[in-house]
Coordinates of C-alpha atoms in Angstrom, one line a residue:
M239 CA -51.7 83.7 61.1
A240 CA -49.8 85.2 58.1
R241 CA -51.7 88.0 56.1
A242 CA -52.9 86.9 52.7
N243 CA -50.7 89.9 51.4
D244 CA -47.5 87.7 52.8
E245 CA -48.7 84.7 51.2
V246 CA -49.2 86.2 47.8
A247 CA -46.0 88.2 48.3
A248 CA -44.1 84.8 48.8
L249 CA -45.7 83.2 45.8
F250 CA -44.8 86.0 43.6
Q251 CA -41.3 86.1 44.8
E252 CA -41.3 82.2 44.1
Y253 CA -42.7 82.9 40.5
A254 CA -40.0 85.4 39.8
D255 CA -37.3 83.0 40.9
L256 CA -38.8 80.2 38.9
I257 CA -39.0 82.6 35.7
S258 CA -35.3 83.4 36.3
I259 CA -34.3 79.7 36.7
T260 CA -36.0 78.6 33.8
G261 CA -34.4 81.2 31.6
G262 CA -37.5 83.3 31.3
D263 CA -37.8 87.0 30.4
A264 CA -35.7 88.8 33.1
F265 CA -38.0 91.8 32.9
R266 CA -41.1 89.7 33.5
A267 CA -39.1 88.4 36.6
R268 CA -38.5 91.7 38.0
V269 CA -42.1 92.6 37.3
Y270 CA -43.2 90.0 39.8
E271 CA -40.2 90.7 42.3
K272 CA -41.7 94.3 42.5
A273 CA -45.2 93.1 42.9
A274 CA -44.2 90.9 45.6
R275 CA -42.7 93.7 47.5
A276 CA -45.6 96.0 46.9
I277 CA -48.1 93.5 47.9
G278 CA -46.2 92.5 51.1
G279 CA -46.1 96.0 52.0
H280 CA -49.5 97.2 51.0
H281 CA -51.7 98.3 54.2
A282 CA -54.9 96.8 53.0
D283 CA -55.5 93.1 53.2
V284 CA -55.7 91.9 49.5
S285 CA -58.1 89.2 50.2
T286 CA -60.6 92.2 50.8
L287 CA -60.0 93.8 47.5
D288 CA -61.8 93.3 44.2
L289 CA -59.8 93.2 40.7
K290 CA -60.0 97.1 40.5
G291 CA -58.8 97.5 43.9
L292 CA -55.9 95.2 43.5
Q293 CA -54.7 97.2 40.4
E294 CA -54.6 100.2 42.6
I295 CA -51.6 98.8 44.3
P296 CA -48.4 100.1 42.8
G297 CA -46.8 97.6 40.6
V298 CA -49.8 95.4 40.2
G299 CA -51.3 95.3 36.7
K300 CA -54.4 93.4 35.4
S301 CA -52.4 90.2 34.8
T302 CA -51.0 90.2 38.2
A303 CA -54.3 91.0 39.9
E304 CA -55.8 88.2 38.1
K305 CA -53.5 85.8 39.4
I306 CA -53.8 87.2 42.9
V307 CA -57.8 86.6 42.5
E308 CA -57.0 83.1 41.3
Y309 CA -54.9 82.1 44.2
L310 CA -57.3 83.6 46.8
G311 CA -60.1 81.4 45.1
T312 CA -58.3 78.3 44.6
G313 CA -55.1 78.2 46.7
S314 CA -52.8 78.1 43.6
V315 CA -52.0 79.8 40.4
A316 CA -51.8 77.7 37.1
A317 CA -48.8 79.7 35.7
V318 CA -46.7 79.1 38.9
E319 CA -47.5 75.3 38.9
K320 CA -46.5 74.9 35.5
L321 CA -43.1 76.3 36.1
R322 CA -42.8 74.4 39.4
A323 CA -43.3 71.2 37.4
K324 CA -40.4 72.1 35.3
I325 CA -37.8 72.5 38.0
P326 CA -37.1 70.0 41.1
A327 CA -37.9 71.8 44.3
G328 CA -34.4 71.6 45.4
V329 CA -33.1 73.9 42.7
R330 CA -35.1 77.0 44.1
R331 CA -33.8 75.8 47.6
L332 CA -30.3 76.5 46.0
T333 CA -31.2 80.3 45.5
A334 CA -31.5 80.6 49.2
I335 CA -27.7 80.3 49.5
P336 CA -26.3 83.6 49.8
S337 CA -24.4 84.6 46.7
L338 CA -26.1 82.0 44.4
G339 CA -28.7 83.5 42.1
P340 CA -31.1 81.9 39.9
K341 CA -29.0 81.9 36.8
K342 CA -26.1 80.2 38.5
A343 CA -28.5 77.8 40.1
L344 CA -29.9 76.8 36.6
V345 CA -26.3 76.5 35.2
L346 CA -25.5 74.0 38.2
Y347 CA -28.8 72.0 37.5
Q348 CA -28.3 71.9 33.7
E349 CA -24.6 71.2 33.6
L350 CA -24.2 68.9 36.8
G351 CA -27.6 67.8 37.5
I352 CA -27.4 69.5 41.1
S353 CA -30.7 69.9 42.6
S354 CA -30.1 70.1 46.4
V355 CA -27.8 71.9 48.9
D356 CA -26.1 68.7 49.8
E357 CA -25.3 67.8 46.3
L358 CA -23.8 71.3 45.6
A359 CA -21.5 71.0 48.8
D360 CA -20.4 67.5 47.6
A361 CA -19.8 68.9 44.1
I362 CA -17.8 71.7 45.5
H363 CA -15.5 69.4 47.5
E364 CA -14.9 67.4 44.7
Q365 CA -13.9 70.4 42.7
K366 CA -16.5 69.8 40.0
L367 CA -17.5 73.4 39.6
R368 CA -14.2 74.8 38.5
D369 CA -14.7 73.7 34.8
L370 CA -18.0 75.9 34.7
K371 CA -18.0 79.3 33.3
G372 CA -18.2 82.0 36.2
F373 CA -17.4 79.2 39.0
G374 CA -13.9 79.7 40.2
P375 CA -12.1 79.0 43.6
R376 CA -13.3 82.3 45.1
T377 CA -17.1 81.3 44.1
E378 CA -16.5 78.1 45.7
E379 CA -15.4 79.6 48.9
K380 CA -18.3 82.1 48.8
L381 CA -20.8 79.2 48.2
L382 CA -19.3 77.0 51.1
H383 CA -19.7 80.0 53.5
G384 CA -23.3 80.5 52.1
I385 CA -24.0 76.8 52.8
D386 CA -22.9 76.9 56.4
L387 CA -25.0 80.0 57.0
L388 CA -28.1 78.3 55.6
R389 CA -27.5 75.1 57.4
S390 CA -27.0 77.1 60.7
A391 CA -30.4 78.5 60.4
G392 CA -31.7 74.9 60.0
D393 CA -35.4 74.7 60.4
R394 CA -35.7 77.7 62.5
V395 CA -37.8 80.8 61.4
L396 CA -37.6 84.4 61.9
V397 CA -39.2 85.9 64.9
D398 CA -42.0 87.6 63.3
V399 CA -43.2 84.3 61.5
A400 CA -43.2 82.4 64.8
A401 CA -44.9 85.3 66.7
D402 CA -47.7 85.6 64.3
L403 CA -48.3 81.8 64.2
A404 CA -48.0 81.6 68.2
E405 CA -50.5 84.7 68.6
S406 CA -53.0 82.9 66.3
V407 CA -52.7 79.8 68.4
V408 CA -53.2 81.7 71.6
D409 CA -56.1 83.5 70.4
A410 CA -57.7 80.4 69.2
L411 CA -57.3 78.4 72.3
S412 CA -58.2 81.2 74.7
E413 CA -61.9 80.7 73.3
A414 CA -61.7 76.9 73.7
S415 CA -64.0 75.3 76.5
G416 CA -62.5 75.4 79.9
V417 CA -59.5 77.4 79.2
L418 CA -58.6 79.7 82.1
R419 CA -55.1 81.1 80.9
C420 CA -53.2 80.7 77.8
A421 CA -50.0 82.1 76.7
Y422 CA -46.9 81.2 74.6
A423 CA -43.4 80.6 76.3
G424 CA -40.1 79.1 75.2
S425 CA -37.6 81.2 73.1
L426 CA -40.3 83.2 71.7
R427 CA -41.4 84.7 74.9
R428 CA -37.7 85.5 75.6
G429 CA -37.5 87.4 72.4
R430 CA -34.9 85.2 70.4
E431 CA -34.3 86.3 66.8
T432 CA -35.1 82.9 65.3
I433 CA -37.4 80.3 66.7
G434 CA -37.0 76.5 66.4
D435 CA -40.6 75.6 67.5
I436 CA -43.3 77.2 69.6
D437 CA -44.3 76.4 73.1
V438 CA -47.9 77.2 74.2
L439 CA -49.0 76.8 77.8
V440 CA -52.7 76.5 78.9
A441 CA -54.3 76.4 82.2
A442 CA -57.5 74.5 82.1
R443 CA -60.0 72.6 84.1
T444 CA -59.9 69.5 82.1
P445 CA -57.3 69.2 79.1
G446 CA -59.7 67.0 76.7
P447 CA -61.4 69.8 75.2
V448 CA -58.4 72.2 74.7
M449 CA -56.2 69.3 73.2
K450 CA -59.1 68.5 70.8
A451 CA -59.3 72.3 69.8
F452 CA -55.8 72.5 69.1
T453 CA -55.4 69.4 66.8
E454 CA -58.4 70.9 64.9
L455 CA -57.0 74.2 64.0
P456 CA -57.0 74.8 60.2
Y457 CA -53.1 75.2 59.9
V458 CA -52.4 72.0 61.7
T459 CA -51.1 69.4 59.0
E460 CA -50.0 66.5 61.3
V461 CA -50.5 65.6 64.8
I462 CA -47.3 64.3 66.2
A463 CA -48.1 63.3 69.6
H464 CA -51.3 63.4 71.6
G465 CA -51.9 63.2 75.4
D466 CA -53.5 64.9 78.2
K467 CA -50.5 66.8 79.3
K468 CA -48.8 67.6 76.0
T469 CA -49.9 67.5 72.5
S470 CA -47.5 68.3 69.4
V471 CA -48.5 69.3 65.9
R472 CA -46.9 70.3 62.6
T473 CA -48.2 73.2 60.9
D474 CA -48.4 74.5 57.4
R475 CA -46.0 77.5 58.4
G476 CA -43.1 75.0 58.8
L477 CA -43.1 75.2 62.5
N478 CA -44.1 72.6 65.3
V479 CA -46.1 73.7 68.1
D480 CA -46.2 72.0 71.5
L481 CA -49.2 72.7 73.9
R482 CA -48.9 71.7 77.5
V483 CA -52.0 71.9 79.8
V484 CA -51.5 72.3 83.6
P485 CA -54.0 73.0 86.5
K486 CA -54.6 76.6 87.2
D487 CA -52.7 76.7 90.6
S488 CA -49.6 75.5 88.7
W489 CA -49.6 78.3 86.2
G490 CA -46.8 80.4 87.5
A491 CA -44.2 77.4 87.9
A492 CA -45.1 76.1 84.5
L493 CA -44.7 79.3 82.9
L494 CA -41.2 79.9 84.4
Y495 CA -40.2 76.3 83.6
F496 CA -41.4 76.5 79.9
T497 CA -39.9 79.8 79.2
G498 CA -36.4 78.8 80.0
S499 CA -33.7 79.1 79.0
K500 CA -32.4 75.8 80.1
A501 CA -29.2 77.6 81.5
H502 CA -31.6 80.0 83.4
N503 CA -33.6 77.2 84.7
I504 CA -30.6 75.3 85.9
R505 CA -29.4 78.2 88.0
I506 CA -32.9 78.6 89.4
R507 CA -33.2 74.8 90.4
E508 CA -29.6 75.1 92.1
R509 CA -31.0 77.8 94.4
A510 CA -34.0 75.7 95.2
V511 CA -31.8 72.8 95.9
H512 CA -29.6 74.9 98.3
Q513 CA -32.8 75.8 100.2
K514 CA -33.9 72.2 100.3
L515 CA -36.6 72.7 97.7
K516 CA -37.3 71.2 94.4
L517 CA -38.8 73.1 91.4
S518 CA -40.7 71.5 88.6
E519 CA -43.5 72.8 86.2
Y520 CA -46.1 72.0 88.8
G521 CA -44.5 74.1 91.7
L522 CA -41.9 74.8 94.4
F523 CA -41.9 71.9 96.6
D524 CA -40.5 71.1 100.0
T525 CA -38.0 68.0 99.3
E526 CA -38.6 66.5 102.8
T527 CA -42.3 66.7 103.1
G528 CA -43.3 66.9 99.5
E529 CA -45.6 70.1 100.2
R530 CA -46.0 72.5 97.5
I531 CA -45.2 75.8 98.6
V532 CA -45.8 78.2 95.9
S533 CA -46.8 77.9 92.2
C534 CA -49.4 80.3 91.2
T535 CA -47.3 83.1 89.8
E536 CA -43.8 83.4 88.5
E537 CA -43.3 86.3 91.2
D538 CA -44.2 83.8 93.9
V539 CA -41.6 81.3 92.7
Y540 CA -38.9 83.9 92.3
A541 CA -39.7 85.7 95.5
R542 CA -39.5 82.3 97.6
L543 CA -35.9 81.7 96.0
G544 CA -34.9 85.3 97.3
L545 CA -35.2 86.9 93.8
P546 CA -37.0 89.7 92.2
W547 CA -39.2 88.7 89.2
I548 CA -36.9 88.4 86.1
A549 CA -38.0 89.6 82.8
P550 CA -38.0 86.9 80.2
P551 CA -35.6 88.5 77.8
L552 CA -32.9 88.5 80.5
R553 CA -33.2 84.8 81.1
E554 CA -30.1 83.5 79.6
D555 CA -27.7 83.0 82.4
R556 CA -25.9 86.2 81.4
G557 CA -25.8 87.7 84.8
E558 CA -29.3 88.2 85.8
I559 CA -29.3 85.9 88.7
E560 CA -26.5 88.1 90.3
A561 CA -28.2 91.3 89.3
G562 CA -31.3 90.1 91.0
L563 CA -29.6 89.2 94.2
E564 CA -27.7 92.5 94.3
G565 CA -30.9 94.6 93.2
T566 CA -29.3 95.8 90.2
L567 CA -31.7 94.3 87.4
P568 CA -32.3 96.9 84.8
E569 CA -35.8 98.5 84.2
L570 CA -35.9 97.5 80.6
V571 CA -37.0 99.7 77.8
T572 CA -40.5 99.0 76.5
E573 CA -42.4 99.7 73.2
A574 CA -44.5 102.1 75.1
D575 CA -41.3 104.2 76.0
L576 CA -40.8 105.0 72.3
R577 CA -41.5 108.6 71.4
G578 CA -40.5 108.1 67.7
D579 CA -38.9 106.4 64.8
L580 CA -35.6 107.8 63.3
H581 CA -35.1 105.4 60.3
T582 CA -37.8 105.1 57.7
H583 CA -38.4 105.3 53.9
T584 CA -41.0 106.5 51.5
D585 CA -41.7 105.9 47.8
L586 CA -39.2 108.6 46.9
T587 CA -36.7 106.1 47.0
D588 CA -37.2 102.3 47.9
G589 CA -40.2 102.6 50.0
L590 CA -43.6 101.4 49.0
A591 CA -45.8 104.2 50.7
S592 CA -46.2 107.9 50.1
L593 CA -44.9 110.3 52.6
E594 CA -48.4 111.2 53.6
D595 CA -49.3 107.7 54.3
M596 CA -46.3 106.9 56.3
V597 CA -46.7 109.9 58.5
A598 CA -50.3 109.3 59.1
A599 CA -49.5 105.8 60.2
A600 CA -46.7 106.9 62.3
A601 CA -49.2 109.4 63.9
G602 CA -51.5 106.6 64.6
R603 CA -49.0 104.8 66.8
G604 CA -48.9 107.8 68.9
Y605 CA -45.3 109.1 68.2
A606 CA -44.2 112.4 69.5
Y607 CA -41.7 112.8 66.5
Y608 CA -41.0 110.9 63.3
A609 CA -38.1 111.0 60.9
I610 CA -38.2 110.4 57.0
T611 CA -34.9 109.2 56.0
D612 CA -34.9 108.3 52.3
H613 CA -31.6 107.3 50.6
A614 CA -28.8 109.8 49.4
P615 CA -27.4 109.6 45.8
D616 CA -24.4 107.2 46.2
L617 CA -27.0 104.2 46.0
S618 CA -27.4 105.3 42.1
M619 CA -30.5 103.0 41.7
Q620 CA -32.5 105.4 43.9
R621 CA -32.0 108.3 41.6
M622 CA -31.6 110.8 44.4
T623 CA -30.4 114.4 43.8
K624 CA -30.1 117.5 46.0
E625 CA -33.2 119.0 44.2
R626 CA -35.4 115.8 44.9
M627 CA -34.3 115.8 48.5
L628 CA -35.1 119.5 49.0
A629 CA -38.4 119.3 47.3
Q630 CA -39.1 116.5 49.9
R631 CA -37.9 118.7 52.7
A632 CA -40.3 121.4 51.6
Q633 CA -43.1 118.7 51.4
V634 CA -42.2 117.5 54.9
R635 CA -42.3 121.1 56.4
E636 CA -45.6 121.9 54.9
L637 CA -47.2 118.6 56.2
R638 CA -49.4 119.2 59.4
P639 CA -49.4 115.6 61.0
P640 CA -52.3 114.8 63.5
R641 CA -51.9 114.5 67.1
G642 CA -49.1 117.4 67.2
M643 CA -46.4 114.9 66.0
R644 CA -43.3 116.6 64.9
L645 CA -41.8 115.7 61.6
L646 CA -37.9 115.4 61.1
H647 CA -36.4 115.4 57.6
G648 CA -33.6 113.0 57.5
V649 CA -31.4 111.1 55.3
E650 CA -29.8 107.6 55.0
L651 CA -26.2 108.1 53.9
N652 CA -24.2 105.5 52.4
I653 CA -20.9 105.0 53.9
G654 CA -18.4 104.5 51.0
P655 CA -15.3 102.2 50.8
E656 CA -13.2 104.8 52.7
G657 CA -15.6 105.8 55.3
G658 CA -17.0 109.0 53.3
V659 CA -20.6 109.7 52.8
D660 CA -22.8 111.0 50.0
W661 CA -23.0 114.7 50.6
P662 CA -20.6 117.3 52.1
D663 CA -21.1 118.7 55.6
D664 CA -22.4 122.1 54.5
F665 CA -25.4 120.4 53.0
L666 CA -25.9 117.8 55.6
A667 CA -26.1 120.2 58.2
D668 CA -29.5 121.3 57.4
F669 CA -31.0 117.8 58.1
D670 CA -32.6 117.0 61.3
V671 CA -31.0 113.6 61.5
C672 CA -28.4 111.7 59.3
V673 CA -28.3 107.9 59.5
A674 CA -25.2 106.3 57.8
S675 CA -25.1 102.7 56.6
I676 CA -22.9 100.3 54.7
H677 CA -24.5 98.9 51.8
S678 CA -21.6 97.6 49.7
H679 CA -18.0 96.3 49.8
F680 CA -18.9 94.0 52.5
D681 CA -15.6 91.8 51.9
Q682 CA -13.1 94.5 52.7
S683 CA -10.3 93.5 55.1
R684 CA -11.0 93.8 58.9
D685 CA -8.9 96.9 59.2
A686 CA -10.5 98.7 56.2
L687 CA -14.0 97.9 57.5
T688 CA -13.3 99.1 61.0
R689 CA -11.6 102.5 59.6
R690 CA -14.7 102.9 57.5
L691 CA -17.0 102.8 60.3
V692 CA -14.9 104.8 62.6
R693 CA -14.6 107.5 60.0
A694 CA -18.3 107.5 59.7
C695 CA -18.6 107.9 63.5
E696 CA -16.4 110.8 63.3
N697 CA -18.2 112.7 60.7
P698 CA -19.9 115.6 62.6
C699 CA -23.2 115.2 60.6
V700 CA -23.7 111.4 61.2
N701 CA -26.0 110.8 64.2
V702 CA -26.8 107.1 63.9
I703 CA -25.0 104.1 62.3
G704 CA -27.6 102.3 60.6
H705 CA -27.8 98.3 60.6
P706 CA -24.1 98.3 62.0
T707 CA -23.0 94.8 61.0
T708 CA -25.1 94.7 57.7
R709 CA -26.3 91.1 58.4
L710 CA -29.3 89.5 57.1
I711 CA -30.3 86.5 59.2
G712 CA -29.7 83.4 57.4
R713 CA -28.8 85.2 54.3
R714 CA -25.7 87.2 55.0
S715 CA -23.1 87.1 57.9
G716 CA -22.2 90.4 59.3
I717 CA -19.0 92.4 58.2
D718 CA -15.7 91.4 59.8
A719 CA -15.0 94.7 61.7
D720 CA -13.4 95.2 65.2
L721 CA -16.6 96.2 66.8
D722 CA -15.2 97.1 70.0
E723 CA -13.1 99.9 68.2
V724 CA -16.4 101.1 66.5
F725 CA -18.2 100.9 69.8
A726 CA -15.6 103.2 71.4
A727 CA -15.8 105.5 68.6
C728 CA -19.3 105.8 68.8
A729 CA -19.0 106.6 72.6
R730 CA -16.4 109.2 71.9
T731 CA -18.0 110.9 69.1
G732 CA -21.7 110.8 70.4
T733 CA -22.9 108.7 67.7
A734 CA -25.7 106.3 68.2
L735 CA -25.9 102.6 67.0
E736 CA -29.0 101.5 65.6
I737 CA -30.9 98.4 66.6
N738 CA -32.7 97.7 63.3
A739 CA -36.1 96.2 64.2
H740 CA -36.6 94.5 60.9
P741 CA -37.1 91.0 61.7
D742 CA -34.5 89.8 59.0
R743 CA -31.8 92.2 60.2
L744 CA -32.3 92.8 64.3
D745 CA -28.8 94.6 63.9
L746 CA -27.3 95.1 66.3
N747 CA -28.1 91.8 67.9
D748 CA -28.3 91.3 71.8
E749 CA -24.6 90.2 72.5
H750 CA -23.4 93.2 70.5
I751 CA -25.7 95.6 72.5
L752 CA -24.3 94.1 75.7
R753 CA -20.9 94.8 74.7
A754 CA -21.5 98.2 73.4
K755 CA -23.4 99.4 76.3
R756 CA -20.2 98.7 78.4
H757 CA -18.5 101.2 76.1
G758 CA -21.1 103.8 77.0
V759 CA -22.8 103.9 73.7
R760 CA -26.2 105.2 73.1
F761 CA -28.8 103.4 70.9
A762 CA -31.8 104.1 68.5
V763 CA -34.4 101.4 68.0
D764 CA -35.7 101.9 64.5
S765 CA -38.2 100.3 62.3
H766 CA -36.4 100.9 59.0
A767 CA -40.0 100.6 57.6
H768 CA -40.2 100.7 53.7
A769 CA -44.1 100.2 54.1
V770 CA -46.8 101.1 56.4
P771 CA -47.0 97.5 58.1
H772 CA -43.3 97.7 58.6
L773 CA -43.7 100.3 61.4
A774 CA -45.0 97.6 63.6
H775 CA -41.7 95.9 63.6
M776 CA -40.7 98.1 66.4
R777 CA -41.6 95.2 68.9
Y778 CA -38.9 92.9 67.7
G779 CA -36.2 95.8 67.9
V780 CA -37.4 96.5 71.5
A781 CA -37.2 92.9 72.5
T782 CA -33.7 92.7 71.1
A783 CA -32.9 95.8 73.0
Q784 CA -34.3 94.0 76.2
R785 CA -32.2 91.2 75.6
G786 CA -29.2 93.5 75.6
W787 CA -30.3 95.0 79.0
L788 CA -31.2 98.3 77.8
T789 CA -33.1 100.8 79.7
K790 CA -35.1 103.8 78.1
D791 CA -32.2 106.1 79.0
D792 CA -29.9 104.2 76.6
V793 CA -32.2 104.6 73.7
I794 CA -32.2 107.9 72.1
N795 CA -35.7 107.9 70.7
T796 CA -37.5 107.5 74.1
W797 CA -36.1 110.9 74.8
T798 CA -38.0 114.1 74.6
L799 CA -37.6 116.0 71.3
T800 CA -35.7 118.7 73.2
R801 CA -33.2 116.2 74.6
L802 CA -32.9 114.3 71.5
R803 CA -32.2 117.5 69.3
R804 CA -29.3 118.3 71.7
F805 CA -28.0 114.8 71.1
L806 CA -28.3 115.2 67.2
R807 CA -26.3 118.5 67.1
K808 CA -23.3 116.3 68.1
G809 CA -21.3 119.2 69.7
R810 CA -21.9 121.3 66.6
A811 CA -22.7 124.9 67.2

């Protein structure tokens, strides 16, 4: 389940929002925002720390630490409950709309009584906002776009939230009486970026004990349906979980069936029909005799249908059946293939952990190399200077990480409105790796955004375009650029595109990866870690790369350091 750190971080972010919405002290709101980030990114479980230990977390003072202790002991914080009582729950929901901050949400509530997303949409269509200070036609347009974005996410959650819950369920049920096998299936097994509900499959001798154990899990808040074959529950994480129990000898067919996708399953069943077979969750059957032919493993089912086993991330009916028949399915990149991470931050800029802590954690993951890429000066809030960056480089060069891991000193550059970056080529030439990303001016024209990215690719010092579309899942759409032109520029200039593994980005997404690969682009799967726990996000970046049909040869940070360095020289002498 979710770490206590994540629960406390979410509570303090809510507290900060409530302070802002109720017109409280802005400095106090920022204190709790920073505390939320620090706690969420802290490596140690806050539930194991005493008051003194909590105060050692950067940004956590005595008052904040006392609130953590209060929450861990009682499940609530009196100060937060007091503010919650002042504002309808829907008002804070308004702040989830991209471009609508707490102050404007408060104005909408005070002036128009708006306390829900639907009420806001109606008010915009009725042009009720135009008489409010700071709300014009352009604001209305942005808010409507933000509402559409929010609604498109629906009740879906980010993949890391779903994975955390699914793995807890699987771990718990694997210990239940009579359980022989247990795994999650569905869109989560296929590595989708957002998840609507979780499908868990169990092979058991009898369903009763496992169904009972399932309904008694501590995070189950409601039993929606209860049966011998399927039980559905609602959880306190905002996700429904469906449990299906099958006999042991039906495991393979059931796992294939409940993994999906629907489109993939239709194609598989069509092949079965052409061979006078019938496929269900219980097996592959002869339609004339009713005899079950195979069912124990997915490999058995695929093989009987004349196909090799198809990895779950590929099961979207995007050519995997044809590739299987032709023997051209890719050998997908895996997390074990990664030799390093090329985009990470420390507390020198907006990270939460020291250089030493980040390096030690990276070494613990068994990497052969690891890049530190703190922000350059164009993001003024980071207060970066040449002197500070050079001081960090000296520190990097002096460090001797364990297990012989090589440290790379890099930088994350800001791609300016015209496509320029923070520092001149003569200074950038001494970095081991340069990631360049767009951080502002998202609303430029399509032509301007395209030129901006192409110019960054053409910079001889830029090695990787970071989070290329800038999207934040459910919060910000990707920029409107001609991505095919950008992909062609990357292939032409030897610039890699990042697959940002942070669960709220996963940028590029799988469809963009498929297109970019056709242009001959190389990729870097990076954690974009700002804290030690973020290094583990690589699994989601790899799953996205797999959905984009990438092999390890497509991903530059699976290469040896020698081959990687050749690529990073980008044709320079």
